XYZ file of N, CA, C and O in Angstrom:
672
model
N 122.225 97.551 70.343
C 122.166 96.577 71.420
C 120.841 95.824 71.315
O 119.740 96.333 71.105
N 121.140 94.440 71.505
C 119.673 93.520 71.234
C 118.903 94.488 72.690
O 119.435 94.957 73.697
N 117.405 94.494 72.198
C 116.165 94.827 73.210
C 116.568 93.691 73.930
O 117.641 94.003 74.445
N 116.168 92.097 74.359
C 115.979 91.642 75.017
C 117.008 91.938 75.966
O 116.796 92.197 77.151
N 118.256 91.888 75.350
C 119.646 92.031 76.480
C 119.857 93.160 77.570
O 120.471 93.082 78.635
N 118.924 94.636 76.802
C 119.157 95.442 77.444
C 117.832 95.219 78.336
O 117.969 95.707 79.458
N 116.509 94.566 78.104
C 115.319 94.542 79.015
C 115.710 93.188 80.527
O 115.000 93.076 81.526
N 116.586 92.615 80.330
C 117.530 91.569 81.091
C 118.264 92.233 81.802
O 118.584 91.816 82.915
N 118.755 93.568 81.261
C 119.561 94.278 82.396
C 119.192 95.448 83.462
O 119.717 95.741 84.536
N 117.687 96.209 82.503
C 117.106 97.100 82.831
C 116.095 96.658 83.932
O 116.089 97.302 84.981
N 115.355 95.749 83.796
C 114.352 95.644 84.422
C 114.802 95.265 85.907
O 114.482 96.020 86.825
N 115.634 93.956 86.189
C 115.847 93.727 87.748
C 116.424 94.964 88.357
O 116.102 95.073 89.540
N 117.140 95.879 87.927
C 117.352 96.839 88.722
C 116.467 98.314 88.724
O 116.783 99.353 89.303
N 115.332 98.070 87.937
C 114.145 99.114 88.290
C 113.328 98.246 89.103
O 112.554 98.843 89.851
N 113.303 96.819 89.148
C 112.276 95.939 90.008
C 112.898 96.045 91.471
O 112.256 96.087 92.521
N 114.302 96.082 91.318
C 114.579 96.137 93.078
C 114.077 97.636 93.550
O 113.475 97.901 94.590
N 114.472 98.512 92.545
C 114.001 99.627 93.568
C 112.840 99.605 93.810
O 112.207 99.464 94.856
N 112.454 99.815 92.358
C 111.144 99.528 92.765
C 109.927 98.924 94.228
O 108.976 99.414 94.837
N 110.710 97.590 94.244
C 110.227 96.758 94.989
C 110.530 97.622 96.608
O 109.697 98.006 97.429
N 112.145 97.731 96.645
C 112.356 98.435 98.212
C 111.817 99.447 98.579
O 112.022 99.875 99.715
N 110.724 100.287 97.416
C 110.244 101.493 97.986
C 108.825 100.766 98.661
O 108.309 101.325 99.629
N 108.177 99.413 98.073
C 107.323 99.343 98.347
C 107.111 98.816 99.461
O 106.265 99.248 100.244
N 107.836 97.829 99.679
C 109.007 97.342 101.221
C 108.787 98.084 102.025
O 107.871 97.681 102.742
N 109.208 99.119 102.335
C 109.687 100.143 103.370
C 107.965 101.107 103.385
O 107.736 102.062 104.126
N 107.350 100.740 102.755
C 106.287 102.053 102.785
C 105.153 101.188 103.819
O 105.269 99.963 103.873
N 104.324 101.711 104.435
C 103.136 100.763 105.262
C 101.728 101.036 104.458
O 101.636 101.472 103.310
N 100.727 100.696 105.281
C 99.825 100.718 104.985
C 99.107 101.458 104.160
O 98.391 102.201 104.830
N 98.924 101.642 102.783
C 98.430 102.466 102.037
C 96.464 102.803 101.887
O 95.730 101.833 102.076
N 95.933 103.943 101.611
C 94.621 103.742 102.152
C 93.943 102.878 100.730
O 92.832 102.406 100.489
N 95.114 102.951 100.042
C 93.964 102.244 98.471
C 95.613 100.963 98.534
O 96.831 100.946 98.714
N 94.775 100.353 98.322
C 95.537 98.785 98.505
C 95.600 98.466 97.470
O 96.475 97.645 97.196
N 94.942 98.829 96.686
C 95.527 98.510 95.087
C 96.489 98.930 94.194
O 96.671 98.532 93.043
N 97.257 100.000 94.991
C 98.364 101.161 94.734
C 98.839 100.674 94.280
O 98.782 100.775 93.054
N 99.990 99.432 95.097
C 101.082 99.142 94.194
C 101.056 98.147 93.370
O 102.192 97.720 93.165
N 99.905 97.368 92.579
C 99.720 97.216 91.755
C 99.974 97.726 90.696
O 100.715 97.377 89.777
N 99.007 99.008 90.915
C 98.611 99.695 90.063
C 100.363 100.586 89.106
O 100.631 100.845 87.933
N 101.081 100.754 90.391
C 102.334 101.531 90.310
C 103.231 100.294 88.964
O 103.573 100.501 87.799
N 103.330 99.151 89.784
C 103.766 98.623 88.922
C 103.477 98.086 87.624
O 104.231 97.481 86.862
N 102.669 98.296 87.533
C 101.485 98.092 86.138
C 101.858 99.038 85.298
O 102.332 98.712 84.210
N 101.704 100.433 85.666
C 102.314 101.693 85.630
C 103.974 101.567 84.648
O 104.370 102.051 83.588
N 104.547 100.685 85.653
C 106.074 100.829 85.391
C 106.375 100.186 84.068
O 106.821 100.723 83.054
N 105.953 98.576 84.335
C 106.193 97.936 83.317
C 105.422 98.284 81.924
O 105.585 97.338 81.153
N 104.546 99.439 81.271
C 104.078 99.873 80.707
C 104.884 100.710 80.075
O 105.464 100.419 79.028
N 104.961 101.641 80.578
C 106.311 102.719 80.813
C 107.694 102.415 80.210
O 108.222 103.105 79.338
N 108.409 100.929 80.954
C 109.408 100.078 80.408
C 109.240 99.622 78.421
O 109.936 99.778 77.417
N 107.820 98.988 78.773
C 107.203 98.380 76.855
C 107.504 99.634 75.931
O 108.127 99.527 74.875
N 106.948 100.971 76.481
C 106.454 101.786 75.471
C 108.122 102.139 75.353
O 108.624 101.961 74.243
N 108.854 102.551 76.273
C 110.360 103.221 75.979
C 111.319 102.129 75.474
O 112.226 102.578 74.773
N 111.327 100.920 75.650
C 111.863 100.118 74.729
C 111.118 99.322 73.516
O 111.846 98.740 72.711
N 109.876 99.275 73.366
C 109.909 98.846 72.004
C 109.572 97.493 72.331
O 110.076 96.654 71.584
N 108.537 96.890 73.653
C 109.042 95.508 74.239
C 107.513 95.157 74.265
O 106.669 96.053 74.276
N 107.261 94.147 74.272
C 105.900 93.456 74.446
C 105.371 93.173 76.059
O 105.629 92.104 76.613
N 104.599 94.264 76.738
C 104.322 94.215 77.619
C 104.014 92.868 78.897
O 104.195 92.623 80.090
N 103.504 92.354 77.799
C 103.284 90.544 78.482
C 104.830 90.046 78.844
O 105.077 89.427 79.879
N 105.870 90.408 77.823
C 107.463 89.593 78.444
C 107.604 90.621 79.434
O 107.404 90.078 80.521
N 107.855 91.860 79.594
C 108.168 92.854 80.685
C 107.298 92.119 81.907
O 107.741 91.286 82.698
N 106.017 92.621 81.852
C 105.281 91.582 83.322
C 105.876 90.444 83.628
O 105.859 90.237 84.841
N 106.669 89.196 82.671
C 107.075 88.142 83.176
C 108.320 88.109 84.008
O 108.535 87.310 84.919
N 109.192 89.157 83.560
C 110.477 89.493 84.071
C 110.241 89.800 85.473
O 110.924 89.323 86.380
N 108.819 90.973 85.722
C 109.289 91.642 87.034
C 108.447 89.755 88.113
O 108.965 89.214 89.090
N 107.171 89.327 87.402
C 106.620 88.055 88.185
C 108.240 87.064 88.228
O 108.440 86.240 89.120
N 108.884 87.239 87.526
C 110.147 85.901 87.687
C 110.854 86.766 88.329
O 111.742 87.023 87.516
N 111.065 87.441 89.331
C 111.788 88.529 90.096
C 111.143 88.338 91.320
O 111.706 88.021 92.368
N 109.733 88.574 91.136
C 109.204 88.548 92.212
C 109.437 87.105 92.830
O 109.894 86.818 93.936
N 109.145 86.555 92.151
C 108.731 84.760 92.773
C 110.256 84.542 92.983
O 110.427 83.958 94.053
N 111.444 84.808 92.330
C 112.688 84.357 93.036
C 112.953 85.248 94.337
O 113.753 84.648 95.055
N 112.637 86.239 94.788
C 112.986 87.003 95.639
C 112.424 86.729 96.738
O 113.066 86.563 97.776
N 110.805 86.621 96.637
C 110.382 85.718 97.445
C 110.486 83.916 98.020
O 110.295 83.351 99.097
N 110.843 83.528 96.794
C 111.742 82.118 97.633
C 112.951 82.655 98.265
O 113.146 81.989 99.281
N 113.943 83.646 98.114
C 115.126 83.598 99.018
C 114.895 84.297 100.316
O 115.742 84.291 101.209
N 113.793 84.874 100.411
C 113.293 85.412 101.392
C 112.801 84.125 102.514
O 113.128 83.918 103.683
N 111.750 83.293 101.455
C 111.583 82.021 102.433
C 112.667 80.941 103.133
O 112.583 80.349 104.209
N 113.631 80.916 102.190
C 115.164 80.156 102.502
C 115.589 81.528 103.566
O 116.169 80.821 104.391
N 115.681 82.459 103.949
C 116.574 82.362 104.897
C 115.447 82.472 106.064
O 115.971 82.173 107.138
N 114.177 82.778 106.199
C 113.247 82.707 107.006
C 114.223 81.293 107.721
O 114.960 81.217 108.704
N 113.700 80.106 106.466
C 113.588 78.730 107.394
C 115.320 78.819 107.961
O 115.422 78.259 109.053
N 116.522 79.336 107.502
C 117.835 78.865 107.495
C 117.946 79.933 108.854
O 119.005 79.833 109.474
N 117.234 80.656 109.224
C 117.247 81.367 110.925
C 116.485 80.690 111.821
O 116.818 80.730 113.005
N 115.189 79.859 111.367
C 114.771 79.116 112.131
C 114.919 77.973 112.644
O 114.442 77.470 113.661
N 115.885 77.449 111.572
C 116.900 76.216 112.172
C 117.859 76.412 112.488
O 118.356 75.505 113.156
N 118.768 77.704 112.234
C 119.639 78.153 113.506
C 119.183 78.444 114.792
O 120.035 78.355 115.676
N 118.215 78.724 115.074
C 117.354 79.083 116.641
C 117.296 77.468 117.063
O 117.603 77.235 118.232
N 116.996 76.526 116.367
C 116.880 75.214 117.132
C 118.106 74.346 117.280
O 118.225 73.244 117.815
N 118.983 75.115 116.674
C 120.681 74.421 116.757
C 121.056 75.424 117.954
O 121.767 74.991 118.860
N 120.609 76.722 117.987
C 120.719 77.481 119.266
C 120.419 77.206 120.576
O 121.046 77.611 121.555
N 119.175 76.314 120.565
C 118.634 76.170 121.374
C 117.157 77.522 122.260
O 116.898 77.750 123.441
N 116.647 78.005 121.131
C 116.088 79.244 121.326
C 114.540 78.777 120.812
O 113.411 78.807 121.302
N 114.932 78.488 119.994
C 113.717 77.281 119.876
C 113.464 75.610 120.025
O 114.352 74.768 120.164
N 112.142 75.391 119.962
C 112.199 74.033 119.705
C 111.840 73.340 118.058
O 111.253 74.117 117.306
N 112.136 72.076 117.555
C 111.611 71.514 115.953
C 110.099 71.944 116.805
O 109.990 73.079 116.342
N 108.967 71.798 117.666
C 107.852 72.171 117.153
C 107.271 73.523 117.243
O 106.243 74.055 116.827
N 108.393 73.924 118.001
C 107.581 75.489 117.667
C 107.866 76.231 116.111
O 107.136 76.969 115.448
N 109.160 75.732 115.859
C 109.274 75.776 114.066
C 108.219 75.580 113.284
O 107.561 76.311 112.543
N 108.167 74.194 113.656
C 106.909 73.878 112.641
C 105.624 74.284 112.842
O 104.722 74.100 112.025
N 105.506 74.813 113.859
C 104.085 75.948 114.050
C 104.078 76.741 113.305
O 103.234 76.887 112.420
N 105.413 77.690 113.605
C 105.674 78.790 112.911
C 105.490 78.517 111.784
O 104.857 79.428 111.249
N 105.794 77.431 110.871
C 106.291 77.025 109.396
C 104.457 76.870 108.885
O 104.071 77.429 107.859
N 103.558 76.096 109.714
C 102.628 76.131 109.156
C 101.585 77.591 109.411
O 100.737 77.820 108.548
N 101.690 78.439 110.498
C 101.323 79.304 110.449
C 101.822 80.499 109.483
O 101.182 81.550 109.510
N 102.720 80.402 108.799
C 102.870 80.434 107.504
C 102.306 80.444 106.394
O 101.845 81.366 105.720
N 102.382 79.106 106.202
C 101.435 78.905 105.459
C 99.739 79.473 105.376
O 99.316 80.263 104.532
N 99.017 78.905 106.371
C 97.949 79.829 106.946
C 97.541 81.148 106.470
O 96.453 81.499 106.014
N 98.572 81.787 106.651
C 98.746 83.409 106.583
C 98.843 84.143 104.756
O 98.325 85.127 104.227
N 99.796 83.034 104.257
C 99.550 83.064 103.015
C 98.248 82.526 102.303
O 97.828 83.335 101.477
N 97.668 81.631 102.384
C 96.463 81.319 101.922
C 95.523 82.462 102.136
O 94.747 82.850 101.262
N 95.628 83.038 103.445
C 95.042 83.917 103.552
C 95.099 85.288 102.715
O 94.054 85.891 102.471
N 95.993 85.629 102.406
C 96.740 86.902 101.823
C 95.566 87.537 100.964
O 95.122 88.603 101.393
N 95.112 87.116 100.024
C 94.038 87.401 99.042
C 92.950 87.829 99.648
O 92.614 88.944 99.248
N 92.110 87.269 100.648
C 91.107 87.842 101.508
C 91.267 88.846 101.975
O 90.535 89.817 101.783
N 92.596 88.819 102.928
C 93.169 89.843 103.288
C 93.234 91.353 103.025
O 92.906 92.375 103.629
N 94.012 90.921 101.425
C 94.056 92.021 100.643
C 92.812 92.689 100.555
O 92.820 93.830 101.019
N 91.837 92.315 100.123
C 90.068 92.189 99.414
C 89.621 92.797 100.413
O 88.853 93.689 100.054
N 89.783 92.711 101.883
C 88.799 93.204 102.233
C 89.582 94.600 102.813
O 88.985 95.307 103.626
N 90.610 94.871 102.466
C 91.321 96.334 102.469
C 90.669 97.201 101.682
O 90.177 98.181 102.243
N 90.513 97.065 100.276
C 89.586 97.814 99.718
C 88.372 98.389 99.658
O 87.303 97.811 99.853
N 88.574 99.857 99.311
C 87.561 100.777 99.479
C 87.660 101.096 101.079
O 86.713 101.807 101.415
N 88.423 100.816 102.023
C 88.606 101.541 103.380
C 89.089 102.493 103.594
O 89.754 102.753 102.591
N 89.247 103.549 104.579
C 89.585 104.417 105.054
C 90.946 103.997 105.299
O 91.350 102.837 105.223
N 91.796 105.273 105.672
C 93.407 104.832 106.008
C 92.934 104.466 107.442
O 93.763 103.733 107.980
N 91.958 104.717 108.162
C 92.030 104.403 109.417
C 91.142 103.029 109.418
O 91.545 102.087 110.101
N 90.239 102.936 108.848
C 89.850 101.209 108.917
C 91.176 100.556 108.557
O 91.569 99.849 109.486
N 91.886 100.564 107.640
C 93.102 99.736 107.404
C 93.808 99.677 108.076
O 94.409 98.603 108.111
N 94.255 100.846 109.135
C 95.025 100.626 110.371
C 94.434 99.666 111.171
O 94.980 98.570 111.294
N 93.263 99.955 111.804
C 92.431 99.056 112.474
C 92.366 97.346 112.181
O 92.480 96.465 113.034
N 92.170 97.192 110.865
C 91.998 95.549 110.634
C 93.604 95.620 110.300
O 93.498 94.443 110.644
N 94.692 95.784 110.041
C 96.148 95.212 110.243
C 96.601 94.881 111.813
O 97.303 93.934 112.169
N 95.888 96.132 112.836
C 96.075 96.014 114.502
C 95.403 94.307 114.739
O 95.952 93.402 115.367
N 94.307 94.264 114.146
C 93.347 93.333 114.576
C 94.187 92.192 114.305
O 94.543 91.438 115.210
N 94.554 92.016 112.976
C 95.627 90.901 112.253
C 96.835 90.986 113.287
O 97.051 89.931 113.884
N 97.612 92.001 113.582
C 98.868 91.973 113.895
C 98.222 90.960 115.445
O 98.232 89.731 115.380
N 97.711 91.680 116.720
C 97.405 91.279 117.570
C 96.775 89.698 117.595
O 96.993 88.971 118.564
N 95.948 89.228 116.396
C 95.319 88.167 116.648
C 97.170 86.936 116.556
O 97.452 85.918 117.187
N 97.989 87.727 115.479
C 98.884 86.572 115.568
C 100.057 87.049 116.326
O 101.066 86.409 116.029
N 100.278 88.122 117.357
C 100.809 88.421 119.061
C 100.620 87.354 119.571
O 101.492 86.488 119.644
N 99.099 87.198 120.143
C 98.683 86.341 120.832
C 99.281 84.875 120.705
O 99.845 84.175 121.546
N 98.901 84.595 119.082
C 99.270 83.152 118.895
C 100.120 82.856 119.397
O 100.004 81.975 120.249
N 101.629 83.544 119.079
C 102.985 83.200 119.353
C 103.086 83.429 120.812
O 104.068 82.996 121.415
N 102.027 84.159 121.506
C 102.283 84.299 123.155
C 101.945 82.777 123.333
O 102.829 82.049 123.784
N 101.210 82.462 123.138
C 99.743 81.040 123.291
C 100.850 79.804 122.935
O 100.966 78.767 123.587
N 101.547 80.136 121.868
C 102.751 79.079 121.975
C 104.002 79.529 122.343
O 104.962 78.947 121.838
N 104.125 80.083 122.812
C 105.077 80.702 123.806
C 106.940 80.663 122.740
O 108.058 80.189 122.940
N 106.234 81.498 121.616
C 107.231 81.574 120.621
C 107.771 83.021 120.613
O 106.801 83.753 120.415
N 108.945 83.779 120.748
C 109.223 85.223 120.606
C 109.080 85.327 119.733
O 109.239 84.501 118.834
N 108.562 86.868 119.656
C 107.908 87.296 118.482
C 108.491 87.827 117.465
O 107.851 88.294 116.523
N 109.793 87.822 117.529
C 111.185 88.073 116.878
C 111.429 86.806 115.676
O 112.143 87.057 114.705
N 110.772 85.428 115.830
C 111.117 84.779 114.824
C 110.011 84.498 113.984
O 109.752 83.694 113.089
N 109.251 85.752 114.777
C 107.484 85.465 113.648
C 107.855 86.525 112.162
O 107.114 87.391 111.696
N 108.947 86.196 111.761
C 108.905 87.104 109.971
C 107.869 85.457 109.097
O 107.922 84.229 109.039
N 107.092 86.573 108.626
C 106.491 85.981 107.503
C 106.293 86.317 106.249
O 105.583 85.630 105.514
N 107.074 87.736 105.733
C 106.641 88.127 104.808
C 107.544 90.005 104.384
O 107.794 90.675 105.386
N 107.779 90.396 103.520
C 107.969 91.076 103.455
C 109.837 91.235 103.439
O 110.598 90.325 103.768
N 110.251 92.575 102.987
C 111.818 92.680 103.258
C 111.982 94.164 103.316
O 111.125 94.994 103.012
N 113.065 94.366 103.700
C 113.105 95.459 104.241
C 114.123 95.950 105.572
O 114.661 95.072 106.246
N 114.249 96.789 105.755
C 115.157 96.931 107.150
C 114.382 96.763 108.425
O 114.952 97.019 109.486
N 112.982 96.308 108.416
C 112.015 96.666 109.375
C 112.340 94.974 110.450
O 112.670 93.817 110.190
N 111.979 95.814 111.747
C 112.621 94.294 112.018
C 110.911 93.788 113.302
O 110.067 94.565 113.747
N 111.031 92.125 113.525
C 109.600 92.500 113.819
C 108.794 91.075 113.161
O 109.305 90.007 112.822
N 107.857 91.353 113.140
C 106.572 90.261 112.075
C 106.238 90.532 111.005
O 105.168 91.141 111.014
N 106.875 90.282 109.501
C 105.751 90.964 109.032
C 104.494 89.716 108.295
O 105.004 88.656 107.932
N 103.247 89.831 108.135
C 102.122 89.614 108.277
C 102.304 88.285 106.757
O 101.313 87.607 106.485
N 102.922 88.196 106.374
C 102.688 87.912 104.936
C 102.027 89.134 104.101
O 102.036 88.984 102.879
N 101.785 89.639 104.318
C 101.052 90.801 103.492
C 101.825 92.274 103.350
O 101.262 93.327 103.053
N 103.428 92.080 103.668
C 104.140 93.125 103.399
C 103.371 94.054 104.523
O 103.195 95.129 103.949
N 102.804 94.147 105.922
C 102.823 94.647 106.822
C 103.777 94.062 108.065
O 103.954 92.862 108.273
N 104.388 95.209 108.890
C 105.343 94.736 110.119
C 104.432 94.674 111.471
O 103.323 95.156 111.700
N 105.187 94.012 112.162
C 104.603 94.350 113.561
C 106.365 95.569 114.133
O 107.493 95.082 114.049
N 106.255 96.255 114.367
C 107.204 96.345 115.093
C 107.390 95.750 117.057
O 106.496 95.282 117.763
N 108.431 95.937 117.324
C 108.429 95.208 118.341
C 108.554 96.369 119.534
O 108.585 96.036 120.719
């Protein structure tokens, strides 16, 4: 069997699990974990098939980045059902839509300053994060039910862009 055909078939379905364990798990005290895990994997994948580590990393990044656009398509395709609902308004959408954005730019800082903390400092600055954007959506008087920004999973709620939830 050609390598590439079988690394085309192998990999998206070690990347989903993959991915849903990481989904479902919270706050880790070393934030570099699942990096590191998947770094781990796709290594693991090269050496047992015979594959050039650089194409394996591209497979699970072209996985990632499509999964995360369909994640963003149905974000926006619930948030314009809420304004065909009448549950929202077009500008509290577009709050939401740019606070979004926001949140992602942010992500990297975010991440950065997780490291080297305690599991309990990391609880602490996600509370701080979760609460500072509570408020917002109180402040625009948006339920906090259509604040998903990030993440997948069965968890239902906010999550942060940063693969953290709020639960509700």
């Amino acid at each position: 069997m050609n390598k590439k055909y079988l690394l085309y078939l192998a990999i998206p379905a070690v990347a989903v699990a993959t991915l849903g364990i990481v989904a479902v798990s919270t706050v880790s005290a070393d934030s570099s974990n699942t990096g590191n895990r998947i770094e781990s994997l796709v290594n693991a994948i090269s050496q047992k098939f015979n594959l050039n580590p650089t194409e394996v990393q591209q497979v699970f990044d072209d996985h990632k980045s499509k999964m995360r656009l369909q994640m963003e398509e149905k974000i926006e395709e619930r948030l314009n059902k809420a304004v065909v609902d009448g549950k929202l308004t077009q500008e509290q959408v577009n709050k939401i839509l740019a606070k979004q954005v926001e949140l992602k730019a942010q992500e990297a800082s975010f991440k950065a300053s997780l490291e080297g903390k305690t599991k309990e400092e990391i609880k602490a600055l996600v509370k701080a994060q979760t609460d500072s954007i509570k408020q917002w959506a109180e402040e625009n008087n948006i339920p906090i039910k259509y604040m998903v920004f990030g993440g997948f999973g069965k968890h239902r709620g906010m999550g942060l862009g940063f693969g953290h939830f709020i639960r509700k």
